[in-house]
Amino acid sequence: MGINNIPVIAIDGPSASGKGTVAQQVSRNLGFHYLDSGTLYRLIALVATQRGVNLADEEALANIAKQLRVTFKDKEIRLGGEDVADLIRTEACGNGASRVAAHFQVRKALLGRQRAFRLDPGLVAEGRDMCSVVFPDATLKIFLAASAETRAQRRYKQLMEKGADVNIATILQDIRERDARDSDRSVAPLKQSANSSFIDTTLLNITEVVNEIQRQYTEICVKNV
Ligand code: C5P
């Protein structure tokens, strides 16, 4: 099967919209591969911070992106020998990622690496520009939305469960700032791509969102038979 015939479900949406959890479940249910593209930007932010690289230095960041030696295995994300899965999930790394991701050269350096995840029998890819740039020919494109307050509550709950000492007002402020930065930037801004399906998850739970995406995917498959 040619690579462009391998199905892709591309899922985008603002920070804390639940796209990670939803995408993982859909990929598991369908037996598809999974790409969490935000992880790549978080990894670059982590390496840059460890090396003292300024997050405004596009060229240095693009070099980090090109040389990134990362392996994904189950829940482990190995950078060199170290499992950094927990380290990159911090709010600081998320904010750093959003700054790193604003650089065109960084995005360009990651393009091929992301497309290489398109493997048989299919891929669920989540993150900004999955629908518009990385997989413009995706079989199904989804934009997940939820109010900033709902997203702050979800993130708060998630962090509390991990035992983190967090404050909901700070999380809400972070989410608003990240939304503004992600929406206003000139390179790959956060916006719904033209032919994607909009799902407002404010009043839906994870299972309902997962089922809706799978329903839409099945509908497309049936039409294409
Ligand atoms: O999804 P996650 O919170 O891990 O992404 C961190 C940041 O990386 C986002 O705020 C966004 O700015 C950036 N990002 C991106 N393009 C992607 C995935 C993430 O610009 N495909």
mmCIF file of C-alpha atoms in Angstrom, residues 12 21 87 98 118 127 140 153 158 174 177 202 213 220:
data_model
loop_
_atom_site.group_PDB
_atom_site.id
_atom_site.type_symbol
_atom_site.label_atom_id
_atom_site.label_comp_id
_atom_site.label_asym_id
_atom_site.label_seq_id
_atom_site.Cartn_x
_atom_site.Cartn_y
_atom_site.Cartn_z
ATOM 1 C CA ASP A 12 -6.159 19.446 16.524
ATOM 2 C CA THR A 21 -6.362 11.336 25.742
ATOM 3 C CA LEU A 87 9.866 15.875 32.674
ATOM 4 C CA SER A 98 4.729 26.896 22.567
ATOM 5 C CA ARG A 118 2.267 7.213 8.876
ATOM 6 C CA GLY A 127 -1.450 18.582 17.473
ATOM 7 C CA LEU A 140 -10.594 12.592 8.802
ATOM 8 C CA GLN A 153 -10.554 22.337 35.303
ATOM 9 C CA GLN A 158 -5.064 15.771 35.846
ATOM 10 C CA ASP A 174 -1.521 29.900 31.594
ATOM 11 C CA GLU A 177 -1.785 33.065 27.594
ATOM 12 C CA THR A 202 -17.288 21.268 26.882
ATOM 13 C CA ILE A 213 -14.724 10.478 16.119
ATOM 14 C CA ILE A 220 -16.096 7.910 5.712
#
